Amino acid sequence: MSTIIVFGPTGKVGSLVALNVASAGHKTILAMRDPSKPIPVLESDSNSYTRVKADLSDPASVSAAVKETGAKSAFIYVPPGTRDALRDTLEALKDAGIEFVVFLSSYSINGTGQELSSIPQEEIIPYMHASVELNLKAVFGSAYVGLRAGGFATNTLAWVDGVRAGTVKLYMPKFEFDYIAEADIARVGASILTSKDRQAIPPELLVIGPRLVTQEAAVGIIAKTIGKEVKVEELSYEQGVQFAISSGIPPFVAKYLYGKLSTGEGGFTQALISEGSGNIERYTGRKAETYEDWAERNKAVFSG
């Protein structure tokens, strides 16, 4: 069995990638800024993992972690504030012995309808992920997969306080998202990392939830799941941006995201849904999880 290093194992997706890789019998390395940080979903079988100190924004630490553990495959993401689209880090991974990479990318690249190199810098999220994918191609050739995930269901955890209080504040409540489950993203990522036929997997792979659900309807699904009445209060653009900033989203990102909601640009098409949800079933052998499924698994979080 191969040795696989997972960067970001404390995250919602990274922790489940590690869980699935270890469950498949592979030696699993958890690369962390703070190796002492607890990871609840992995604590029940903590002996299956080796922790090392490493930070994707620090190529030297990445190189040391790979050389120390002998890892041959890696799961990575793009940390906030990355300035060189991970170019130095990717070269460090390659030089240290990594042969294959799965990168947690974004469906928003497809939403632009443009070639990777043509996406303008103003398109903050697709540009950032496209830049990393371009660097992956330059450094690793075809030995990588950009896992282009849709809108995370976990984003709705920002509604927890509102749900408990009985009112969720939303800008553009009729806007639709796919609400892909983090478990599905992780299962696909782990399936690719542990595959014996990775050469047959395309370097750009969409993974998207099975259907579109409006924000308002998603609140209703949560309300029904926990058996509580929850109202929706519609916010103006300005109120929405301020609400996002108060939740910890950087101002320039909040303005970008809410601007996209305003124009409807970069949204999901049925073609994207079909392709992305089909890939989940193709690479995991199970249908994509619905938002109802996700809400049921997380109802204790919302009910408090």
PDB file of C-alpha atoms in Angstrom:
ATOM      1  CA  MET A   1       0.000   0.000   0.000  1.00  0.00           C
ATOM      2  CA  SER A   2       1.192   3.515  -0.779  1.00  0.00           C
ATOM      3  CA  THR A   3       1.869   6.383   1.600  1.00  0.00           C
ATOM      4  CA  ILE A   4      -0.446   9.365   1.172  1.00  0.00           C
ATOM      5  CA  ILE A   5      -0.003  12.773   2.799  1.00  0.00           C
ATOM      6  CA  VAL A   6      -3.093  14.881   3.476  1.00  0.00           C
ATOM      7  CA  PHE A   7      -2.688  18.622   3.930  1.00  0.00           C
ATOM      8  CA  GLY A   8      -5.480  20.390   5.801  1.00  0.00           C
ATOM      9  CA  PRO A   9      -6.621  17.310   7.771  1.00  0.00           C
ATOM     10  CA  THR A  10      -8.418  19.452  10.350  1.00  0.00           C
ATOM     11  CA  GLY A  11     -10.807  20.731   7.676  1.00  0.00           C
ATOM     12  CA  LYS A  12     -14.231  19.328   6.843  1.00  0.00           C
ATOM     13  CA  VAL A  13     -13.018  17.737   3.600  1.00  0.00           C
ATOM     14  CA  GLY A  14      -9.401  16.979   4.472  1.00  0.00           C
ATOM     15  CA  SER A  15     -10.291  15.059   7.632  1.00  0.00           C
ATOM     16  CA  LEU A  16     -12.660  12.809   5.692  1.00  0.00           C
ATOM     17  CA  VAL A  17     -10.132  12.298   2.896  1.00  0.00           C
ATOM     18  CA  ALA A  18      -7.705  11.045   5.554  1.00  0.00           C
ATOM     19  CA  LEU A  19     -10.390   8.823   7.088  1.00  0.00           C
ATOM     20  CA  ASN A  20     -11.238   7.221   3.741  1.00  0.00           C
ATOM     21  CA  VAL A  21      -7.608   6.768   2.693  1.00  0.00           C
ATOM     22  CA  ALA A  22      -6.735   5.088   5.995  1.00  0.00           C
ATOM     23  CA  SER A  23      -9.855   2.911   5.818  1.00  0.00           C
ATOM     24  CA  ALA A  24      -8.637   1.663   2.442  1.00  0.00           C
ATOM     25  CA  GLY A  25      -5.497   0.401   4.154  1.00  0.00           C
ATOM     26  CA  HIS A  26      -3.007   3.060   3.094  1.00  0.00           C
ATOM     27  CA  LYS A  27      -0.421   4.679   5.342  1.00  0.00           C
ATOM     28  CA  THR A  28      -1.881   8.122   6.003  1.00  0.00           C
ATOM     29  CA  ILE A  29       0.129  11.196   6.942  1.00  0.00           C
ATOM     30  CA  LEU A  30      -1.573  14.229   8.468  1.00  0.00           C
ATOM     31  CA  ALA A  31       0.354  17.380   7.524  1.00  0.00           C
ATOM     32  CA  MET A  32      -0.578  20.146   9.953  1.00  0.00           C
ATOM     33  CA  ARG A  33       0.567  23.554  11.124  1.00  0.00           C
ATOM     34  CA  ASP A  34      -0.075  22.331  14.667  1.00  0.00           C
ATOM     35  CA  PRO A  35       0.280  18.538  14.952  1.00  0.00           C
ATOM     36  CA  SER A  36      -1.213  18.601  18.453  1.00  0.00           C
ATOM     37  CA  LYS A  37      -4.560  19.966  17.262  1.00  0.00           C
ATOM     38  CA  PRO A  38      -7.426  17.498  17.813  1.00  0.00           C
ATOM     39  CA  ILE A  39      -9.330  16.109  14.814  1.00  0.00           C
ATOM     40  CA  PRO A  40     -12.604  14.698  16.208  1.00  0.00           C
ATOM     41  CA  VAL A  41     -13.549  12.504  13.232  1.00  0.00           C
ATOM     42  CA  LEU A  42     -10.171  10.744  13.411  1.00  0.00           C
ATOM     43  CA  GLU A  43      -9.817  10.379  17.173  1.00  0.00           C
ATOM     44  CA  SER A  44     -11.491   6.950  17.396  1.00  0.00           C
ATOM     45  CA  ASP A  45      -8.649   5.395  15.408  1.00  0.00           C
ATOM     46  CA  SER A  46      -5.799   7.824  15.966  1.00  0.00           C
ATOM     47  CA  ASN A  47      -3.174   5.074  15.707  1.00  0.00           C
ATOM     48  CA  SER A  48      -3.888   4.793  11.967  1.00  0.00           C
ATOM     49  CA  TYR A  49      -2.312   8.183  11.295  1.00  0.00           C
ATOM     50  CA  THR A  50       1.100   9.810  11.513  1.00  0.00           C
ATOM     51  CA  ARG A  51       1.194  13.544  12.220  1.00  0.00           C
ATOM     52  CA  VAL A  52       3.867  15.860  10.848  1.00  0.00           C
ATOM     53  CA  LYS A  53       4.350  19.606  11.056  1.00  0.00           C
ATOM     54  CA  ALA A  54       3.973  21.285   7.651  1.00  0.00           C
ATOM     55  CA  ASP A  55       2.344  24.332   6.109  1.00  0.00           C
ATOM     56  CA  LEU A  56       1.507  24.670   2.411  1.00  0.00           C
ATOM     57  CA  SER A  57       2.618  28.299   2.565  1.00  0.00           C
ATOM     58  CA  ASP A  58       6.079  27.133   3.702  1.00  0.00           C
ATOM     59  CA  PRO A  59       7.716  25.029   0.934  1.00  0.00           C
ATOM     60  CA  ALA A  60      10.641  24.035   3.152  1.00  0.00           C
ATOM     61  CA  SER A  61       8.315  22.483   5.732  1.00  0.00           C
ATOM     62  CA  VAL A  62       6.423  20.675   2.970  1.00  0.00           C
ATOM     63  CA  SER A  63       9.626  19.232   1.548  1.00  0.00           C
ATOM     64  CA  ALA A  64      10.772  18.064   4.972  1.00  0.00           C
ATOM     65  CA  ALA A  65       7.429  16.390   5.707  1.00  0.00           C
ATOM     66  CA  VAL A  66       7.415  14.468   2.438  1.00  0.00           C
ATOM     67  CA  LYS A  67      11.032  13.337   2.768  1.00  0.00           C
ATOM     68  CA  GLU A  68      10.513  12.304   6.395  1.00  0.00           C
ATOM     69  CA  THR A  69       7.442  10.185   5.636  1.00  0.00           C
ATOM     70  CA  GLY A  70       8.225   8.881   2.162  1.00  0.00           C
ATOM     71  CA  ALA A  71       4.812   9.939   0.876  1.00  0.00           C
ATOM     72  CA  LYS A  72       4.197   9.466  -2.844  1.00  0.00           C
ATOM     73  CA  SER A  73       0.744  11.052  -3.244  1.00  0.00           C
ATOM     74  CA  ALA A  74      -0.722  14.218  -1.737  1.00  0.00           C
ATOM     75  CA  PHE A  75      -4.063  15.884  -1.120  1.00  0.00           C
ATOM     76  CA  ILE A  76      -3.774  19.680  -1.078  1.00  0.00           C
ATOM     77  CA  TYR A  77      -5.856  22.847  -1.022  1.00  0.00           C
ATOM     78  CA  VAL A  78      -5.064  26.519  -1.549  1.00  0.00           C
ATOM     79  CA  PRO A  79      -4.580  28.351   1.777  1.00  0.00           C
ATOM     80  CA  PRO A  80      -5.992  31.885   2.140  1.00  0.00           C
ATOM     81  CA  GLY A  81      -3.460  34.550   1.232  1.00  0.00           C
ATOM     82  CA  THR A  82      -1.387  32.347  -1.079  1.00  0.00           C
ATOM     83  CA  ARG A  83       0.640  34.678  -3.323  1.00  0.00           C
ATOM     84  CA  ASP A  84       2.347  32.471  -5.903  1.00  0.00           C
ATOM     85  CA  ALA A  85      -0.517  30.020  -6.551  1.00  0.00           C
ATOM     86  CA  LEU A  86       1.528  27.407  -4.675  1.00  0.00           C
ATOM     87  CA  ARG A  87       4.208  27.233  -7.381  1.00  0.00           C
ATOM     88  CA  ASP A  88       7.150  26.951  -4.964  1.00  0.00           C
ATOM     89  CA  THR A  89       5.216  24.491  -2.802  1.00  0.00           C
ATOM     90  CA  LEU A  90       4.332  22.293  -5.774  1.00  0.00           C
ATOM     91  CA  GLU A  91       7.966  22.210  -6.844  1.00  0.00           C
ATOM     92  CA  ALA A  92       8.929  21.289  -3.277  1.00  0.00           C
ATOM     93  CA  LEU A  93       6.398  18.439  -3.313  1.00  0.00           C
ATOM     94  CA  LYS A  94       7.734  17.145  -6.614  1.00  0.00           C
ATOM     95  CA  ASP A  95      11.402  17.436  -5.672  1.00  0.00           C
ATOM     96  CA  ALA A  96      10.765  15.679  -2.337  1.00  0.00           C
ATOM     97  CA  GLY A  97       9.204  12.639  -4.009  1.00  0.00           C
ATOM     98  CA  ILE A  98       5.486  13.264  -4.545  1.00  0.00           C
ATOM     99  CA  GLU A  99       4.348  11.609  -7.764  1.00  0.00           C
ATOM    100  CA  PHE A 100       0.626  12.463  -7.819  1.00  0.00           C
ATOM    101  CA  VAL A 101      -1.550  15.248  -6.394  1.00  0.00           C
ATOM    102  CA  VAL A 102      -5.273  15.716  -5.800  1.00  0.00           C
ATOM    103  CA  PHE A 103      -6.108  19.409  -5.431  1.00  0.00           C
ATOM    104  CA  LEU A 104      -9.357  20.669  -3.883  1.00  0.00           C
ATOM    105  CA  SER A 105     -10.359  23.104  -6.618  1.00  0.00           C
ATOM    106  CA  SER A 106     -13.601  24.908  -7.513  1.00  0.00           C
ATOM    107  CA  TYR A 107     -16.466  24.420  -9.968  1.00  0.00           C
ATOM    108  CA  SER A 108     -16.399  28.196 -10.457  1.00  0.00           C
ATOM    109  CA  ILE A 109     -13.637  27.646 -13.010  1.00  0.00           C
ATOM    110  CA  ASN A 110     -16.191  25.944 -15.258  1.00  0.00           C
ATOM    111  CA  GLY A 111     -18.727  28.653 -14.499  1.00  0.00           C
ATOM    112  CA  THR A 112     -16.569  31.284 -16.204  1.00  0.00           C
ATOM    113  CA  GLY A 113     -16.732  29.448 -19.535  1.00  0.00           C
ATOM    114  CA  GLN A 114     -13.115  30.464 -20.155  1.00  0.00           C
ATOM    115  CA  GLU A 115      -9.781  28.724 -20.578  1.00  0.00           C
ATOM    116  CA  LEU A 116      -7.714  28.576 -17.391  1.00  0.00           C
ATOM    117  CA  SER A 117      -5.138  31.063 -18.623  1.00  0.00           C
ATOM    118  CA  SER A 118      -7.842  33.525 -19.725  1.00  0.00           C
ATOM    119  CA  ILE A 119      -9.660  33.886 -16.399  1.00  0.00           C
ATOM    120  CA  PRO A 120      -9.126  37.484 -15.209  1.00  0.00           C
ATOM    121  CA  GLN A 121      -7.699  38.219 -11.779  1.00  0.00           C
ATOM    122  CA  GLU A 122     -10.887  40.083 -10.853  1.00  0.00           C
ATOM    123  CA  GLU A 123     -12.671  36.710 -10.808  1.00  0.00           C
ATOM    124  CA  ILE A 124     -11.147  36.055  -7.405  1.00  0.00           C
ATOM    125  CA  ILE A 125     -12.185  32.479  -6.674  1.00  0.00           C
ATOM    126  CA  PRO A 126     -11.928  30.874 -10.132  1.00  0.00           C
ATOM    127  CA  TYR A 127      -8.699  32.791 -10.838  1.00  0.00           C
ATOM    128  CA  MET A 128      -7.063  31.563  -7.635  1.00  0.00           C
ATOM    129  CA  HIS A 129      -7.946  27.924  -8.283  1.00  0.00           C
ATOM    130  CA  ALA A 130      -7.183  28.089 -12.008  1.00  0.00           C
ATOM    131  CA  SER A 131      -3.735  29.497 -11.240  1.00  0.00           C
ATOM    132  CA  VAL A 132      -2.956  26.534  -8.995  1.00  0.00           C
ATOM    133  CA  GLU A 133      -4.211  24.093 -11.640  1.00  0.00           C
ATOM    134  CA  LEU A 134      -1.955  25.726 -14.229  1.00  0.00           C
ATOM    135  CA  ASN A 135       1.001  25.366 -11.875  1.00  0.00           C
ATOM    136  CA  LEU A 136       0.094  21.740 -11.211  1.00  0.00           C
ATOM    137  CA  LYS A 137       0.174  21.057 -14.938  1.00  0.00           C
ATOM    138  CA  ALA A 138       3.522  22.817 -15.283  1.00  0.00           C
ATOM    139  CA  VAL A 139       5.107  20.907 -12.396  1.00  0.00           C
ATOM    140  CA  PHE A 140       3.387  17.504 -12.481  1.00  0.00           C
ATOM    141  CA  GLY A 141       2.334  17.184 -16.113  1.00  0.00           C
ATOM    142  CA  SER A 142      -0.749  14.956 -16.137  1.00  0.00           C
ATOM    143  CA  ALA A 143      -0.074  13.437 -12.696  1.00  0.00           C
ATOM    144  CA  TYR A 144      -2.708  15.434 -10.825  1.00  0.00           C
ATOM    145  CA  VAL A 145      -6.456  15.929 -10.521  1.00  0.00           C
ATOM    146  CA  GLY A 146      -8.135  19.257  -9.857  1.00  0.00           C
ATOM    147  CA  LEU A 147     -11.225  18.237  -7.905  1.00  0.00           C
ATOM    148  CA  ARG A 148     -13.629  21.018  -8.899  1.00  0.00           C
ATOM    149  CA  ALA A 149     -16.183  20.982  -6.117  1.00  0.00           C
ATOM    150  CA  GLY A 150     -19.512  22.796  -6.083  1.00  0.00           C
ATOM    151  CA  GLY A 151     -21.032  24.914  -3.317  1.00  0.00           C
ATOM    152  CA  PHE A 152     -20.363  23.186  -0.004  1.00  0.00           C
ATOM    153  CA  ALA A 153     -23.329  22.175   2.147  1.00  0.00           C
ATOM    154  CA  THR A 154     -21.111  23.098   5.097  1.00  0.00           C
ATOM    155  CA  ASN A 155     -21.417  26.749   4.079  1.00  0.00           C
ATOM    156  CA  THR A 156     -24.919  26.633   5.561  1.00  0.00           C
ATOM    157  CA  LEU A 157     -23.419  26.035   9.002  1.00  0.00           C
ATOM    158  CA  ALA A 158     -23.171  29.838   8.994  1.00  0.00           C
ATOM    159  CA  TRP A 159     -26.933  29.749   9.546  1.00  0.00           C
ATOM    160  CA  VAL A 160     -26.741  27.857  12.849  1.00  0.00           C
ATOM    161  CA  ASP A 161     -27.264  30.888  15.098  1.00  0.00           C
ATOM    162  CA  GLY A 162     -30.117  32.129  12.925  1.00  0.00           C
ATOM    163  CA  VAL A 163     -31.813  28.731  12.877  1.00  0.00           C
ATOM    164  CA  ARG A 164     -31.602  28.465  16.650  1.00  0.00           C
ATOM    165  CA  ALA A 165     -32.975  32.004  17.001  1.00  0.00           C
ATOM    166  CA  GLY A 166     -35.781  31.268  14.534  1.00  0.00           C
ATOM    167  CA  THR A 167     -34.755  33.652  11.715  1.00  0.00           C
ATOM    168  CA  VAL A 168     -32.089  33.209   9.030  1.00  0.00           C
ATOM    169  CA  LYS A 169     -30.937  36.364   7.238  1.00  0.00           C
ATOM    170  CA  LEU A 170     -30.234  35.865   3.530  1.00  0.00           C
ATOM    171  CA  TYR A 171     -29.327  37.898   0.498  1.00  0.00           C
ATOM    172  CA  MET A 172     -31.001  36.536  -2.658  1.00  0.00           C
ATOM    173  CA  PRO A 173     -32.957  33.747  -0.903  1.00  0.00           C
ATOM    174  CA  LYS A 174     -34.121  32.416  -4.279  1.00  0.00           C
ATOM    175  CA  PHE A 175     -30.560  31.846  -5.506  1.00  0.00           C
ATOM    176  CA  GLU A 176     -29.854  28.157  -6.079  1.00  0.00           C
ATOM    177  CA  PHE A 177     -26.881  26.101  -4.931  1.00  0.00           C
ATOM    178  CA  ASP A 178     -26.054  22.420  -5.235  1.00  0.00           C
ATOM    179  CA  TYR A 179     -24.997  22.038  -1.587  1.00  0.00           C
ATOM    180  CA  ILE A 180     -22.523  19.223  -2.170  1.00  0.00           C
ATOM    181  CA  ALA A 181     -21.762  17.141   0.924  1.00  0.00           C
ATOM    182  CA  GLU A 182     -18.194  17.272   2.177  1.00  0.00           C
ATOM    183  CA  ALA A 183     -18.344  13.486   2.564  1.00  0.00           C
ATOM    184  CA  ASP A 184     -18.907  13.075  -1.181  1.00  0.00           C
ATOM    185  CA  ILE A 185     -15.994  15.352  -2.072  1.00  0.00           C
ATOM    186  CA  ALA A 186     -13.753  13.422   0.305  1.00  0.00           C
ATOM    187  CA  ARG A 187     -14.831  10.014  -0.955  1.00  0.00           C
ATOM    188  CA  VAL A 188     -14.077  10.998  -4.548  1.00  0.00           C
ATOM    189  CA  GLY A 189     -10.722  12.470  -3.532  1.00  0.00           C
ATOM    190  CA  ALA A 190      -9.761   9.359  -1.582  1.00  0.00           C
ATOM    191  CA  SER A 191     -10.928   7.105  -4.415  1.00  0.00           C
ATOM    192  CA  ILE A 192      -8.612   8.911  -6.823  1.00  0.00           C
ATOM    193  CA  LEU A 193      -5.656   8.929  -4.423  1.00  0.00           C
ATOM    194  CA  THR A 194      -5.958   5.175  -3.875  1.00  0.00           C
ATOM    195  CA  SER A 195      -6.805   4.223  -7.470  1.00  0.00           C
ATOM    196  CA  LYS A 196      -4.545   1.819  -9.350  1.00  0.00           C
ATOM    197  CA  ASP A 197      -5.590   3.394 -12.647  1.00  0.00           C
ATOM    198  CA  ARG A 198      -5.061   7.111 -12.029  1.00  0.00           C
ATOM    199  CA  GLN A 199      -3.833   7.655 -15.569  1.00  0.00           C
ATOM    200  CA  ALA A 200      -7.401   7.124 -16.785  1.00  0.00           C
ATOM    201  CA  ILE A 201      -8.788   9.910 -14.572  1.00  0.00           C
ATOM    202  CA  PRO A 202      -9.092  13.348 -16.217  1.00  0.00           C
ATOM    203  CA  PRO A 203      -7.009  16.129 -14.629  1.00  0.00           C
ATOM    204  CA  GLU A 204     -10.103  18.321 -14.246  1.00  0.00           C
ATOM    205  CA  LEU A 205     -12.960  16.563 -12.456  1.00  0.00           C
ATOM    206  CA  LEU A 206     -16.271  18.150 -11.471  1.00  0.00           C
ATOM    207  CA  VAL A 207     -17.971  17.011  -8.263  1.00  0.00           C
ATOM    208  CA  ILE A 208     -21.344  18.650  -7.661  1.00  0.00           C
ATOM    209  CA  GLY A 209     -24.441  17.944  -5.583  1.00  0.00           C
ATOM    210  CA  PRO A 210     -27.380  16.083  -7.178  1.00  0.00           C
ATOM    211  CA  ARG A 211     -29.795  18.988  -7.582  1.00  0.00           C
ATOM    212  CA  LEU A 212     -30.221  22.725  -7.153  1.00  0.00           C
ATOM    213  CA  VAL A 213     -31.923  24.029  -4.023  1.00  0.00           C
ATOM    214  CA  THR A 214     -32.717  27.661  -3.270  1.00  0.00           C
ATOM    215  CA  GLN A 215     -31.269  29.143  -0.106  1.00  0.00           C
ATOM    216  CA  GLU A 216     -34.810  29.650   1.159  1.00  0.00           C
ATOM    217  CA  ALA A 217     -35.718  26.023   0.501  1.00  0.00           C
ATOM    218  CA  ALA A 218     -32.535  24.869   2.233  1.00  0.00           C
ATOM    219  CA  VAL A 219     -33.593  26.745   5.361  1.00  0.00           C
ATOM    220  CA  GLY A 220     -36.963  25.014   5.076  1.00  0.00           C
ATOM    221  CA  ILE A 221     -35.272  21.619   4.849  1.00  0.00           C
ATOM    222  CA  ILE A 222     -33.315  22.329   8.020  1.00  0.00           C
ATOM    223  CA  ALA A 223     -36.454  23.545   9.779  1.00  0.00           C
ATOM    224  CA  LYS A 224     -38.356  20.392   8.828  1.00  0.00           C
ATOM    225  CA  THR A 225     -35.443  18.182   9.871  1.00  0.00           C
ATOM    226  CA  ILE A 226     -35.214  19.650  13.367  1.00  0.00           C
ATOM    227  CA  GLY A 227     -38.966  20.157  13.733  1.00  0.00           C
ATOM    228  CA  LYS A 228     -38.878  23.902  14.235  1.00  0.00           C
ATOM    229  CA  GLU A 229     -40.341  26.926  12.479  1.00  0.00           C
ATOM    230  CA  VAL A 230     -37.594  29.065  10.965  1.00  0.00           C
ATOM    231  CA  LYS A 231     -38.290  32.278   9.067  1.00  0.00           C
ATOM    232  CA  VAL A 232     -36.201  33.869   6.318  1.00  0.00           C
ATOM    233  CA  GLU A 233     -35.398  37.579   6.430  1.00  0.00           C
ATOM    234  CA  GLU A 234     -34.229  38.967   3.089  1.00  0.00           C
ATOM    235  CA  LEU A 235     -31.238  41.294   3.163  1.00  0.00           C
ATOM    236  CA  SER A 236     -30.259  44.030   0.724  1.00  0.00           C
ATOM    237  CA  TYR A 237     -26.917  43.788  -1.077  1.00  0.00           C
ATOM    238  CA  GLU A 238     -25.283  46.190   1.386  1.00  0.00           C
ATOM    239  CA  GLN A 239     -26.733  44.357   4.374  1.00  0.00           C
ATOM    240  CA  GLY A 240     -25.625  41.026   2.934  1.00  0.00           C
ATOM    241  CA  VAL A 241     -22.052  42.188   2.431  1.00  0.00           C
ATOM    242  CA  GLN A 242     -21.860  43.576   5.960  1.00  0.00           C
ATOM    243  CA  PHE A 243     -23.372  40.390   7.377  1.00  0.00           C
ATOM    244  CA  ALA A 244     -20.762  38.312   5.521  1.00  0.00           C
ATOM    245  CA  ILE A 245     -17.932  40.530   6.752  1.00  0.00           C
ATOM    246  CA  SER A 246     -19.200  40.254  10.327  1.00  0.00           C
ATOM    247  CA  SER A 247     -19.093  36.466   9.880  1.00  0.00           C
ATOM    248  CA  GLY A 248     -15.368  36.628   9.123  1.00  0.00           C
ATOM    249  CA  ILE A 249     -15.322  36.777   5.318  1.00  0.00           C
ATOM    250  CA  PRO A 250     -12.739  39.301   4.006  1.00  0.00           C
ATOM    251  CA  PRO A 251     -14.473  42.414   2.592  1.00  0.00           C
ATOM    252  CA  PHE A 252     -13.157  42.000  -0.964  1.00  0.00           C
ATOM    253  CA  VAL A 253     -14.318  38.368  -1.041  1.00  0.00           C
ATOM    254  CA  ALA A 254     -17.732  39.267   0.385  1.00  0.00           C
ATOM    255  CA  LYS A 255     -18.245  41.933  -2.279  1.00  0.00           C
ATOM    256  CA  TYR A 256     -17.188  39.506  -5.004  1.00  0.00           C
ATOM    257  CA  LEU A 257     -19.475  36.708  -3.814  1.00  0.00           C
ATOM    258  CA  TYR A 258     -22.515  38.903  -3.300  1.00  0.00           C
ATOM    259  CA  GLY A 259     -21.877  40.599  -6.616  1.00  0.00           C
ATOM    260  CA  LYS A 260     -22.092  37.184  -8.269  1.00  0.00           C
ATOM    261  CA  LEU A 261     -25.371  36.508  -6.509  1.00  0.00           C
ATOM    262  CA  SER A 262     -26.689  39.848  -7.744  1.00  0.00           C
ATOM    263  CA  THR A 263     -25.943  39.121 -11.390  1.00  0.00           C
ATOM    264  CA  GLY A 264     -26.556  35.390 -11.340  1.00  0.00           C
ATOM    265  CA  GLU A 265     -23.158  34.859 -12.991  1.00  0.00           C
ATOM    266  CA  GLY A 266     -21.156  31.740 -12.332  1.00  0.00           C
ATOM    267  CA  GLY A 267     -24.222  29.759 -11.334  1.00  0.00           C
ATOM    268  CA  PHE A 268     -24.962  26.108 -11.944  1.00  0.00           C
ATOM    269  CA  THR A 269     -26.301  24.716 -15.195  1.00  0.00           C
ATOM    270  CA  GLN A 270     -28.074  21.392 -15.514  1.00  0.00           C
ATOM    271  CA  ALA A 271     -25.125  20.141 -17.541  1.00  0.00           C
ATOM    272  CA  LEU A 272     -22.762  20.885 -14.638  1.00  0.00           C
ATOM    273  CA  ILE A 273     -25.121  19.189 -12.184  1.00  0.00           C
ATOM    274  CA  SER A 274     -25.416  16.060 -14.322  1.00  0.00           C
ATOM    275  CA  GLU A 275     -21.682  15.787 -14.921  1.00  0.00           C
ATOM    276  CA  GLY A 276     -20.631  16.589 -11.372  1.00  0.00           C
ATOM    277  CA  SER A 277     -23.133  14.364  -9.564  1.00  0.00           C
ATOM    278  CA  GLY A 278     -22.464  11.607 -12.087  1.00  0.00           C
ATOM    279  CA  ASN A 279     -18.779  11.731 -11.201  1.00  0.00           C
ATOM    280  CA  ILE A 280     -19.593  11.186  -7.541  1.00  0.00           C
ATOM    281  CA  GLU A 281     -21.426   7.968  -8.364  1.00  0.00           C
ATOM    282  CA  ARG A 282     -18.771   6.951 -10.885  1.00  0.00           C
ATOM    283  CA  TYR A 283     -15.859   7.245  -8.469  1.00  0.00           C
ATOM    284  CA  THR A 284     -17.544   6.177  -5.223  1.00  0.00           C
ATOM    285  CA  GLY A 285     -20.143   3.659  -6.361  1.00  0.00           C
ATOM    286  CA  ARG A 286     -22.916   5.535  -4.556  1.00  0.00           C
ATOM    287  CA  LYS A 287     -25.276   8.344  -5.484  1.00  0.00           C
ATOM    288  CA  ALA A 288     -24.502  11.895  -4.408  1.00  0.00           C
ATOM    289  CA  GLU A 289     -25.892  12.836  -1.015  1.00  0.00           C
ATOM    290  CA  THR A 290     -28.907  15.165  -1.070  1.00  0.00           C
ATOM    291  CA  TYR A 291     -29.196  18.253   1.104  1.00  0.00           C
ATOM    292  CA  GLU A 292     -31.920  16.447   3.057  1.00  0.00           C
ATOM    293  CA  ASP A 293     -29.428  13.661   3.814  1.00  0.00           C
ATOM    294  CA  TRP A 294     -26.827  16.194   4.887  1.00  0.00           C
ATOM    295  CA  ALA A 295     -29.292  18.096   7.094  1.00  0.00           C
ATOM    296  CA  GLU A 296     -30.319  14.868   8.812  1.00  0.00           C
ATOM    297  CA  ARG A 297     -26.685  14.039   9.615  1.00  0.00           C
ATOM    298  CA  ASN A 298     -26.127  17.535  10.997  1.00  0.00           C
ATOM    299  CA  LYS A 299     -29.421  18.202  12.740  1.00  0.00           C
ATOM    300  CA  ALA A 300     -27.835  18.125  16.188  1.00  0.00           C
ATOM    301  CA  VAL A 301     -25.647  21.072  15.179  1.00  0.00           C
ATOM    302  CA  PHE A 302     -28.644  23.164  14.142  1.00  0.00           C
ATOM    303  CA  SER A 303     -30.938  22.199  17.000  1.00  0.00           C
ATOM    304  CA  GLY A 304     -28.288  22.938  19.615  1.00  0.00           C
TER     305      GLY A 304
END
